[in-house]
Coordinates of C-alpha atoms in Angstrom, one line a residue:
Chain A
X159 CA 94.2 -49.7 269.0
X160 CA 92.2 -46.9 267.4
X161 CA 88.8 -46.1 268.9
X162 CA 86.8 -47.0 265.9
X163 CA 88.2 -50.5 265.8
X164 CA 87.7 -50.8 269.5
X165 CA 84.1 -49.7 269.1
X166 CA 83.5 -52.3 266.4
X167 CA 85.0 -55.0 268.5
X168 CA 82.8 -54.1 271.5
X169 CA 79.7 -54.7 269.3
X170 CA 81.1 -57.9 267.6
X171 CA 82.5 -59.4 270.8
X172 CA 79.2 -59.0 272.6
X173 CA 77.3 -60.7 269.8
X174 CA 79.8 -63.5 269.4
X175 CA 80.1 -64.5 273.0
X176 CA 76.4 -64.4 273.6
X177 CA 75.8 -66.4 270.5
X178 CA 78.4 -68.9 271.7
X179 CA 76.6 -69.3 275.0
X180 CA 73.2 -69.9 273.3
X181 CA 74.8 -72.4 270.9
X182 CA 76.2 -74.3 273.9
X183 CA 72.6 -75.0 274.9
X184 CA 71.6 -76.7 271.7
X185 CA 69.9 -80.0 272.4
X186 CA 69.6 -79.1 276.1
X187 CA 66.4 -77.0 275.8
X188 CA 63.2 -77.7 277.8
X189 CA 61.5 -78.8 274.6
X190 CA 62.3 -79.0 270.9
X191 CA 60.7 -75.8 269.7
X192 CA 62.8 -73.9 272.3
X193 CA 65.9 -75.5 271.0
X194 CA 65.2 -74.3 267.5
X195 CA 64.3 -70.8 268.7
X196 CA 67.5 -70.6 270.7
X197 CA 69.6 -71.7 267.8
X198 CA 67.9 -69.1 265.6
X199 CA 68.9 -66.3 268.0
X200 CA 72.4 -67.6 268.1
X201 CA 72.5 -67.6 264.3
X202 CA 71.3 -64.0 264.1
X203 CA 74.0 -62.9 266.6
X204 CA 76.8 -64.8 264.9
X205 CA 75.7 -63.2 261.6
X206 CA 75.9 -59.8 263.2
X207 CA 79.3 -60.6 264.8
X208 CA 80.7 -61.8 261.5
X209 CA 79.6 -58.7 259.5
X210 CA 81.2 -56.4 262.1
X211 CA 84.4 -58.4 262.4
X212 CA 84.8 -58.5 258.6
X213 CA 84.6 -54.7 258.5
X214 CA 86.9 -54.4 261.6
X215 CA 89.5 -56.7 260.1
X216 CA 89.9 -54.3 257.1
X217 CA 90.8 -51.4 259.4
X218 CA 94.4 -52.2 260.1
X219 CA 95.3 -53.2 256.6
X220 CA 97.4 -56.1 257.7
X221 CA 95.5 -58.8 255.8
X222 CA 93.6 -59.8 258.9
X223 CA 90.3 -61.7 258.5
X224 CA 87.2 -61.9 260.7
X225 CA 88.4 -65.4 261.8
X226 CA 91.7 -63.9 263.0
X227 CA 89.8 -61.6 265.3
X228 CA 87.7 -64.4 266.7
X229 CA 90.3 -67.2 266.9
X230 CA 93.6 -65.5 267.4
X231 CA 93.1 -62.8 270.0
X232 CA 93.9 -63.2 273.7
X233 CA 91.3 -63.1 276.5
X234 CA 92.3 -59.6 277.5
X235 CA 91.7 -58.4 273.9
X236 CA 88.1 -59.4 274.0
X237 CA 85.9 -56.3 274.8
X238 CA 82.5 -57.9 275.5
X239 CA 80.6 -56.9 278.6
X240 CA 80.7 -59.4 281.4
X241 CA 77.0 -60.2 281.2
X242 CA 77.3 -61.8 277.8
X243 CA 79.9 -64.4 279.0
X244 CA 78.0 -65.6 282.1
X245 CA 77.3 -69.3 281.8
X246 CA 74.0 -71.2 281.2
X247 CA 73.4 -72.1 284.8
X248 CA 69.8 -73.0 284.1
X249 CA 67.1 -71.9 281.7
X250 CA 66.2 -69.0 284.0
X251 CA 69.7 -67.6 283.8
X252 CA 69.8 -68.1 280.1
X253 CA 66.5 -66.3 279.6
X254 CA 67.4 -63.4 282.0
X255 CA 70.8 -62.9 280.4
X256 CA 69.1 -62.8 277.1
X257 CA 66.4 -60.4 278.1
X258 CA 68.7 -57.9 279.8
X259 CA 71.0 -57.8 276.7
X260 CA 68.1 -57.8 274.2
X261 CA 66.6 -54.8 276.0
X262 CA 70.0 -53.1 275.7
X263 CA 70.5 -54.1 272.0
X264 CA 67.0 -52.9 271.0
X265 CA 67.5 -49.4 272.2
X266 CA 71.2 -49.4 271.2
X267 CA 70.6 -50.4 267.6
X268 CA 67.7 -48.0 267.2
X269 CA 70.1 -45.2 268.2
X270 CA 72.9 -46.6 266.0
X271 CA 70.8 -46.3 262.9
X272 CA 71.5 -42.5 263.2
X273 CA 75.2 -43.1 263.2
X274 CA 77.3 -41.0 260.8
X275 CA 79.3 -44.2 260.1
X276 CA 77.5 -45.7 257.1
X277 CA 78.5 -49.2 258.0
X278 CA 77.3 -49.0 261.6
X279 CA 74.1 -47.4 260.5
X280 CA 73.4 -50.1 257.9
X281 CA 74.2 -53.0 260.2
X282 CA 72.0 -51.4 262.9
X283 CA 69.1 -51.3 260.5
X284 CA 69.6 -54.8 259.4
X285 CA 69.9 -56.1 263.0
X286 CA 67.0 -54.2 264.3
X287 CA 64.4 -56.5 262.8
X288 CA 66.1 -59.5 264.5
X289 CA 66.7 -57.8 267.8
X290 CA 63.1 -56.7 268.0
X291 CA 62.0 -60.3 267.7
X292 CA 64.7 -61.4 270.2
X293 CA 63.4 -58.9 272.8
X294 CA 59.7 -59.9 272.2
X295 CA 60.7 -63.5 272.8
X296 CA 62.8 -63.1 275.9
X297 CA 60.3 -60.6 277.4
X298 CA 57.5 -63.2 277.0
X299 CA 59.7 -65.8 278.7
X300 CA 60.4 -63.4 281.6
X301 CA 56.6 -62.9 282.1
X302 CA 55.9 -66.6 281.6
X303 CA 58.4 -67.7 284.2
X304 CA 57.5 -64.9 286.6
X305 CA 53.9 -65.8 286.5
X306 CA 54.2 -69.6 285.9
X307 CA 54.7 -71.7 289.1
X308 CA 56.3 -71.0 292.5
X309 CA 59.4 -72.8 291.3
X310 CA 59.7 -70.8 288.0
X311 CA 59.1 -67.5 289.9
X312 CA 61.8 -68.4 292.4
X313 CA 64.3 -69.4 289.8
X314 CA 63.8 -66.4 287.6
X315 CA 64.1 -64.0 290.5
X316 CA 67.4 -65.7 291.6
X317 CA 68.7 -65.3 288.0
X318 CA 67.8 -61.6 288.0
X319 CA 69.4 -61.1 291.4
X320 CA 72.6 -62.9 290.3
X321 CA 73.0 -61.2 287.0
X322 CA 72.0 -57.7 288.1
X323 CA 75.5 -56.7 289.1
X324 CA 76.7 -57.0 285.6
X325 CA 74.1 -54.6 284.1
X326 CA 75.6 -51.2 285.1
X327 CA 78.6 -52.0 282.9
X328 CA 76.5 -51.9 279.8
X329 CA 76.1 -48.2 280.3
X330 CA 79.6 -47.3 281.3
X331 CA 81.4 -45.3 278.6
X332 CA 84.7 -46.7 277.4
X333 CA 87.2 -44.5 275.6
X334 CA 85.8 -45.8 272.3
X335 CA 82.2 -45.0 273.4
X336 CA 83.2 -41.4 274.3
X337 CA 85.2 -40.8 271.1
X338 CA 82.5 -42.3 268.8
X339 CA 79.7 -40.3 270.5
X340 CA 81.8 -37.2 270.1
X341 CA 82.2 -37.7 266.3
X342 CA 78.6 -38.5 265.7
X343 CA 79.2 -42.2 265.0
X344 CA 78.4 -43.6 268.4
X345 CA 75.4 -43.8 270.8
X346 CA 74.6 -41.9 274.0
X347 CA 74.6 -44.6 276.6
X348 CA 72.8 -42.4 279.2
X349 CA 69.8 -42.3 276.8
X350 CA 70.0 -46.0 276.3
X351 CA 70.0 -46.6 280.0
X352 CA 66.8 -44.6 280.5
X353 CA 65.0 -46.6 277.8
X354 CA 66.5 -49.9 279.2
X355 CA 65.3 -49.0 282.7
X356 CA 61.8 -48.4 281.4
X357 CA 61.6 -51.6 279.4
X358 CA 63.1 -53.8 282.2
X359 CA 60.7 -52.2 284.8
X360 CA 57.7 -52.8 282.5
X361 CA 58.5 -56.5 281.9
X362 CA 59.5 -57.2 285.5
X363 CA 56.2 -55.6 286.6
X364 CA 54.2 -57.8 284.2
X365 CA 56.1 -60.8 285.4
X366 CA 55.4 -59.9 289.1
X367 CA 59.2 -59.8 289.6
X368 CA 61.3 -57.5 291.8
X369 CA 64.0 -55.1 290.7
X370 CA 67.1 -55.7 292.8
X371 CA 68.0 -52.8 295.1
X372 CA 71.7 -53.3 295.1
X373 CA 73.3 -51.0 292.5
X374 CA 76.9 -52.4 292.9
X375 CA 78.6 -52.9 289.5
X376 CA 81.0 -55.7 288.6
X377 CA 82.8 -54.3 285.6
X378 CA 85.8 -54.7 283.4
X379 CA 84.8 -56.5 280.3
X380 CA 85.0 -53.4 278.1
X381 CA 88.6 -53.1 279.2
X382 CA 89.5 -56.7 278.7
X383 CA 89.2 -57.7 282.4
X384 CA 86.8 -60.6 282.4
X385 CA 85.2 -63.2 284.7
X386 CA 86.8 -66.6 284.9
X387 CA 84.2 -67.9 282.5
X388 CA 85.6 -66.3 279.4
X389 CA 89.0 -68.0 279.5
X390 CA 87.3 -71.4 279.4
X391 CA 85.0 -70.4 276.6
X392 CA 87.9 -69.2 274.5
X393 CA 90.1 -72.2 275.3
X394 CA 87.4 -74.3 273.8
X395 CA 86.4 -72.1 270.9
X396 CA 90.0 -71.4 269.8
X397 CA 91.3 -74.9 270.3
X398 CA 91.6 -76.0 266.7
X399 CA 93.1 -72.8 265.1
X400 CA 95.4 -72.6 268.1
X401 CA 96.6 -76.2 267.9
X402 CA 96.9 -76.2 264.1
X403 CA 97.9 -72.6 263.2
X404 CA 98.7 -73.4 259.5
X405 CA 95.5 -75.2 258.8
X406 CA 92.7 -73.6 256.8
X407 CA 89.2 -74.9 257.8
Chain B
X15 CA 30.8 -93.3 270.0
X16 CA 32.6 -95.6 267.5
X17 CA 31.6 -99.2 267.2
X18 CA 34.1 -102.0 266.4
X19 CA 33.7 -103.1 262.8
X20 CA 32.3 -106.7 262.2
X21 CA 34.7 -109.2 260.6
X22 CA 32.8 -108.9 257.3
X23 CA 33.3 -105.1 257.4
X24 CA 37.0 -105.5 258.2
X25 CA 37.5 -107.7 255.1
X26 CA 35.8 -105.0 253.0
X27 CA 37.9 -102.2 254.7
X28 CA 41.1 -104.1 254.1
X29 CA 40.2 -104.7 250.5
X30 CA 39.6 -100.9 250.0
X31 CA 42.8 -100.1 251.9
X32 CA 44.9 -102.4 249.7
X33 CA 43.2 -101.1 246.6
X34 CA 44.3 -97.6 247.5
X35 CA 47.8 -98.8 248.2
X36 CA 48.0 -100.5 244.8
X37 CA 46.7 -97.4 243.1
X38 CA 49.4 -95.3 244.8
X39 CA 46.7 -93.3 246.7
X40 CA 48.1 -92.0 250.0
X41 CA 46.6 -93.2 253.2
X42 CA 45.6 -90.3 255.4
X43 CA 45.1 -90.2 259.2
X44 CA 41.3 -90.3 259.1
X45 CA 41.3 -93.4 256.8
X46 CA 40.8 -96.9 258.1
X47 CA 44.1 -98.8 258.3
X48 CA 45.0 -102.3 259.5
X49 CA 46.4 -102.2 263.0
X50 CA 49.6 -103.8 261.9
X51 CA 50.1 -100.9 259.4
X52 CA 49.5 -98.4 262.1
X53 CA 51.8 -100.1 264.5
X54 CA 54.6 -100.3 261.9
X55 CA 54.3 -96.6 261.2
X56 CA 54.2 -95.7 264.9
X57 CA 57.5 -97.6 265.3
X58 CA 59.1 -96.4 262.2
X59 CA 58.2 -92.7 262.2
X60 CA 58.9 -92.3 265.9
X61 CA 62.2 -94.0 265.5
X62 CA 63.0 -91.6 262.7
X63 CA 62.0 -88.6 264.8
X64 CA 64.1 -89.8 267.7
X65 CA 67.0 -90.3 265.4
X66 CA 66.9 -86.7 264.2
X67 CA 66.8 -85.4 267.7
X68 CA 69.5 -87.7 269.2
X69 CA 71.5 -87.0 266.1
X70 CA 71.8 -83.4 267.3
X71 CA 74.2 -84.6 270.0
X72 CA 77.3 -85.9 268.2
X73 CA 77.4 -82.8 266.1
X74 CA 76.5 -80.6 269.1
X75 CA 79.7 -81.9 270.6
X76 CA 81.7 -79.7 268.1
X77 CA 79.6 -76.5 268.0
X78 CA 81.7 -74.8 270.7
X79 CA 84.9 -75.9 268.8
X80 CA 84.0 -75.1 265.2
X81 CA 87.2 -73.7 263.8
X82 CA 85.8 -70.8 261.7
X83 CA 82.8 -68.4 261.9
X84 CA 81.6 -69.9 258.6
X85 CA 81.8 -73.5 259.9
X86 CA 80.2 -72.5 263.2
X87 CA 77.2 -70.9 261.4
X88 CA 76.8 -73.9 259.1
X89 CA 77.0 -76.5 261.8
X90 CA 74.5 -74.6 264.0
X91 CA 72.1 -74.2 261.2
X92 CA 72.4 -77.9 260.3
X93 CA 71.7 -79.0 263.9
X94 CA 68.8 -76.7 263.9
X95 CA 67.5 -78.3 260.7
X96 CA 67.8 -81.7 262.4
X97 CA 65.7 -80.5 265.3
X98 CA 63.2 -79.2 262.8
X99 CA 63.1 -82.6 261.1
X100 CA 62.3 -84.1 264.4
X101 CA 59.4 -81.8 264.8
X102 CA 57.9 -82.6 261.4
X103 CA 58.3 -86.3 262.1
X104 CA 56.8 -86.1 265.7
X105 CA 53.9 -84.2 264.1
X106 CA 53.5 -86.9 261.4
X107 CA 53.7 -89.6 264.1
X108 CA 51.1 -87.9 266.3
X109 CA 48.5 -88.3 263.5
X110 CA 48.6 -92.0 264.3
X111 CA 47.0 -91.2 267.7
X112 CA 50.0 -91.2 270.0
X113 CA 51.3 -88.0 271.6
X114 CA 54.8 -86.6 271.5
X115 CA 55.1 -87.0 275.3
X116 CA 54.3 -90.7 274.9
X117 CA 56.8 -91.2 272.2
X118 CA 59.5 -89.5 274.4
X119 CA 58.5 -91.6 277.3
X120 CA 59.0 -94.8 275.2
X121 CA 62.4 -93.5 274.1
X122 CA 63.4 -92.9 277.8
X123 CA 62.1 -96.3 278.8
X124 CA 64.2 -97.9 276.1
X125 CA 61.0 -99.1 274.3
X126 CA 61.7 -97.0 271.3
X127 CA 65.0 -96.9 269.3
X128 CA 66.8 -94.3 267.3
X129 CA 69.4 -94.8 264.5
X130 CA 72.2 -96.8 266.0
X131 CA 74.8 -94.7 264.1
X132 CA 74.5 -91.9 266.7
X133 CA 75.9 -94.2 269.4
X134 CA 79.3 -93.6 267.9
X135 CA 81.4 -90.7 269.1
X136 CA 82.4 -87.5 267.1
X137 CA 86.1 -87.3 267.9
X138 CA 87.7 -84.8 265.6
X139 CA 86.5 -82.0 263.4
X140 CA 86.5 -84.2 260.3
X141 CA 83.8 -86.3 262.0
X142 CA 81.5 -83.4 261.4
X143 CA 82.3 -83.7 257.7
X144 CA 81.9 -87.5 257.8
X145 CA 78.6 -87.3 259.6
X146 CA 77.2 -84.9 257.0
X147 CA 78.7 -86.7 254.0
X148 CA 78.2 -90.4 255.1
X149 CA 75.5 -90.4 257.7
X150 CA 73.3 -87.8 256.1
X151 CA 74.3 -89.3 252.7
X152 CA 73.0 -92.7 253.8
X153 CA 69.9 -91.1 255.3
X154 CA 69.1 -89.3 252.0
X155 CA 69.2 -92.5 250.0
X156 CA 66.6 -94.0 252.3
X157 CA 64.6 -90.8 252.6
X158 CA 64.4 -90.1 248.9
X159 CA 62.7 -93.5 248.6
X160 CA 60.4 -92.7 251.5
X161 CA 59.1 -89.7 249.8
X162 CA 56.9 -92.2 247.9
X163 CA 55.8 -94.0 251.1
X164 CA 52.1 -94.8 251.3
X165 CA 51.3 -92.8 254.5
X166 CA 50.5 -89.2 253.5
X167 CA 51.9 -87.3 256.5
X168 CA 55.1 -89.3 256.5
X169 CA 55.5 -88.8 252.8
X170 CA 55.0 -85.1 252.9
X171 CA 57.4 -84.8 255.9
X172 CA 60.0 -86.6 253.8
X173 CA 59.7 -84.3 250.8
X174 CA 60.6 -81.3 253.1
X175 CA 63.3 -83.2 254.9
X176 CA 65.0 -84.4 251.7
X177 CA 65.5 -80.8 250.5
X178 CA 67.5 -79.9 253.6
X179 CA 69.4 -83.2 253.9
X180 CA 70.9 -82.8 250.4
X181 CA 72.4 -79.5 251.7
X182 CA 73.7 -81.3 254.8
X183 CA 75.4 -84.0 252.7
X184 CA 77.1 -81.4 250.5
X185 CA 78.4 -79.4 253.5
X186 CA 79.8 -82.6 255.0
X187 CA 81.6 -83.4 251.8
X188 CA 82.9 -79.9 251.6
X189 CA 84.5 -80.2 255.0
X190 CA 86.2 -83.5 253.9
X191 CA 87.3 -81.9 250.7
X192 CA 88.8 -78.9 252.5
X193 CA 90.6 -81.1 254.9
X194 CA 92.1 -83.3 252.2
X195 CA 93.3 -80.1 250.5
X196 CA 94.9 -79.0 253.8
X197 CA 97.8 -79.9 256.0
X198 CA 99.0 -83.5 256.8
X199 CA 97.3 -83.3 260.1
X200 CA 94.0 -82.4 258.5
X201 CA 94.3 -85.2 256.0
X202 CA 95.0 -87.7 258.8
X203 CA 91.9 -86.4 260.6
X204 CA 89.8 -86.9 257.5
X205 CA 91.0 -90.5 256.9
X206 CA 90.5 -91.3 260.6
X207 CA 87.0 -90.0 260.4
X208 CA 86.0 -92.1 257.3
X209 CA 87.7 -95.2 258.9
X210 CA 85.4 -94.9 261.9
X211 CA 82.2 -93.8 260.1
X212 CA 82.2 -95.9 257.0
X213 CA 80.9 -99.2 258.5
X214 CA 78.4 -97.6 260.9
X215 CA 77.0 -95.7 257.8
X216 CA 76.6 -99.0 255.9
X217 CA 74.8 -100.5 258.9
X218 CA 72.3 -97.7 258.9
X219 CA 70.4 -99.5 256.1
X220 CA 69.7 -102.4 258.5
X221 CA 70.3 -106.1 258.2
X222 CA 70.5 -107.9 254.9
X223 CA 67.1 -108.5 253.3
X224 CA 67.3 -112.2 254.1
X225 CA 67.5 -111.3 257.9
X226 CA 65.1 -108.3 258.0
X227 CA 61.9 -109.6 259.6
X228 CA 59.7 -106.5 259.0
X229 CA 60.6 -105.9 255.4
X230 CA 57.9 -108.0 253.7
X231 CA 54.8 -106.4 255.2
X232 CA 56.4 -102.9 254.9
X233 CA 57.1 -103.5 251.2
X234 CA 53.6 -105.0 250.6
X235 CA 52.0 -101.9 252.1
X236 CA 54.5 -99.6 250.4
X237 CA 55.6 -98.0 253.7
X238 CA 59.0 -99.0 252.5
X239 CA 59.7 -98.8 248.8
X240 CA 63.1 -100.4 248.4
X241 CA 64.8 -103.1 250.4
X242 CA 67.8 -102.6 252.8
X243 CA 70.3 -104.2 250.4
X244 CA 69.1 -102.2 247.4
X245 CA 69.4 -98.9 249.2
X246 CA 72.8 -99.9 250.7
X247 CA 74.2 -100.7 247.2
X248 CA 72.9 -97.3 245.9
X249 CA 74.8 -95.5 248.7
X250 CA 78.0 -97.4 248.1
X251 CA 77.9 -96.9 244.4
X252 CA 77.4 -93.2 244.9
X253 CA 79.9 -92.6 247.7
X254 CA 83.0 -94.6 246.7
X255 CA 83.8 -92.4 243.7
X256 CA 83.3 -89.3 245.9
X257 CA 85.9 -90.6 248.3
X258 CA 88.3 -91.5 245.6
X259 CA 88.0 -88.0 244.0
X260 CA 89.4 -86.3 247.1
X261 CA 91.9 -89.0 247.9
X262 CA 90.2 -90.8 250.8
X263 CA 90.6 -94.5 251.1
X264 CA 87.5 -96.6 251.9
X265 CA 88.4 -98.8 254.9
X266 CA 87.2 -102.0 253.2
X267 CA 90.0 -104.3 251.8
X268 CA 87.4 -106.4 250.0
X269 CA 85.7 -103.6 248.2
X270 CA 85.7 -104.4 244.4
X271 CA 84.5 -102.6 241.4
X272 CA 82.3 -105.0 239.5
X273 CA 81.2 -102.8 236.7
X274 CA 81.4 -99.1 235.8
X275 CA 79.2 -97.9 238.5
X276 CA 78.8 -100.9 240.8
X277 CA 80.9 -102.1 243.8
X278 CA 80.8 -105.2 245.9
X279 CA 81.6 -104.7 249.6
X280 CA 83.2 -106.8 252.3
X281 CA 81.3 -108.4 255.1
X282 CA 79.5 -106.1 257.6
X283 CA 80.2 -106.9 261.2
X284 CA 76.6 -107.7 262.3
X285 CA 77.7 -108.7 265.8
X286 CA 78.8 -105.1 266.3
X287 CA 75.6 -103.9 264.8
X288 CA 73.5 -106.0 267.2
X289 CA 75.6 -105.0 270.2
X290 CA 75.3 -101.3 269.5
X291 CA 71.5 -101.6 268.8
X292 CA 71.1 -103.4 272.1
X293 CA 72.8 -100.7 274.1
X294 CA 76.5 -101.6 274.0
X295 CA 77.8 -99.0 271.6
X296 CA 80.4 -96.4 272.8
X297 CA 77.8 -93.7 273.5
X298 CA 74.4 -95.3 274.0
X299 CA 74.3 -94.4 277.6
X300 CA 75.5 -90.8 277.1
X301 CA 73.0 -90.1 274.3
X302 CA 70.0 -91.3 276.3
X303 CA 71.1 -89.8 279.6
X304 CA 71.6 -86.4 277.8
X305 CA 68.1 -86.5 276.4
X306 CA 66.6 -87.6 279.7
X307 CA 68.5 -85.0 281.7
X308 CA 67.5 -82.1 279.3
X309 CA 63.9 -83.3 279.5
X310 CA 63.9 -83.5 283.3
X311 CA 65.6 -80.2 283.7
X312 CA 63.1 -78.6 281.4
X313 CA 60.1 -79.9 283.3
X314 CA 59.7 -76.8 285.5
X315 CA 59.9 -74.6 282.4
X316 CA 57.2 -76.6 280.6
X317 CA 55.0 -76.5 283.7
X318 CA 55.5 -72.7 284.1
X319 CA 54.6 -72.1 280.4
X320 CA 51.4 -74.1 281.0
X321 CA 50.4 -72.1 284.0
X322 CA 51.6 -68.6 283.1
X323 CA 49.6 -65.4 282.7
X324 CA 50.4 -65.3 279.0
X325 CA 48.6 -68.6 278.4
X326 CA 45.5 -67.4 280.3
X327 CA 45.2 -64.3 278.1

């Protein structure tokens, strides 16, 4: 697989899988307004994923479509980071996963607007408005839960502690990250990490929450080695096109 | 401090109220209204709000299995719209002096109902088409008429809701159309879906006028503008040609065309209707349990939001 395609898939897979997780929570939110807001973020992310898959599908000139990339790839071909596939254990996990990824996406898309790849630059501009809102929303939830009640503080701290081990992977450079950075189309992940650290420190401070000390990294998503959760997610998501391969929906 | 009006004053207030109704002037929350009018609205608008929210569940059952990016986006947006309709309606219902929390509590206690049609399961992808086309289609027929309802906040909510519901109905029909253009399996799914959803959709309009105890007051006060049977006929006359156009068979052996645009339908199974309304449908328990569980699991979040630093700023 060429590195440009792989780079595009990293972006699209992250957005798709996170969107899927958010969509799973529809009608299960703590109140109706939150259900609507969660669906909104899911819709923004699926829109981003679709745009990038559509462009990626054209690269190999084999008549592939965006849907082929979503519904007809194997688990090991998905290149999303492990954090985005983690399940909705409770609202605290959902919010923490969202915040950690929003903080990443915010800095990432700002940097990507400078890409020499005109499509990536354009999609970064378009997404930035949405991602800015996502980050504001999830940051407020982190502070709200951190400073709410004993129970909410306890739950959100557990979620941070549980998900923290999946965050170093966000900044590990894959072959595609290296190649795209070298040709001026990609993003320097070390810079993103500094900005991410700063944002996460700020919000956790405001939420009276602790940064976990353990730096151990559970990794593999960018190379197609996932947690057990992704297989189940894909089995469900790909069920109809898999069972009825000739059908057009 | 408000004082209770004297009987003479009540007669005067009632006359003024009915004069407004007759002149098609909307009744607003601060206006005097008979207690029976208020109670009817509390029951009807909250039931409508609950229906929108519970209705998110059968469609939600397919969000994670939507078979294309386009269909996934549309379904998610549609379910989000339904939640939004719930919000408009809870807001309209709150103008009657009852809080959303109270309405939800009544729902959980089984004192408030929601549209019985959502107690049926969504079993295959074509059910998502059938729900949009038939269930939202039936809802629109009712809601278009409710845009002219006499209570201002309800009427205004209906105007907004109708705009989105007509999109829902079209997307549902599009799914059915696509499936009927598709493989044998897809066509079978589509026919299976209409077979299961046709009769529940007809039941959505409620009992025949002769058996509908609340219709007469509701019509007199123009809360309701057309009777159950009139609305049901409109729906059938509109929907049968749509089914025929794409090759779907209506599962009613007694359906007859009686003039160019009118059909007579077979008997509705009112025993099933009453059983499902009274808790014995295939999914009554799941729907209510799902709502109660989400509400309970969200309690700590709502409490945290209430006590957080952000709220104190």
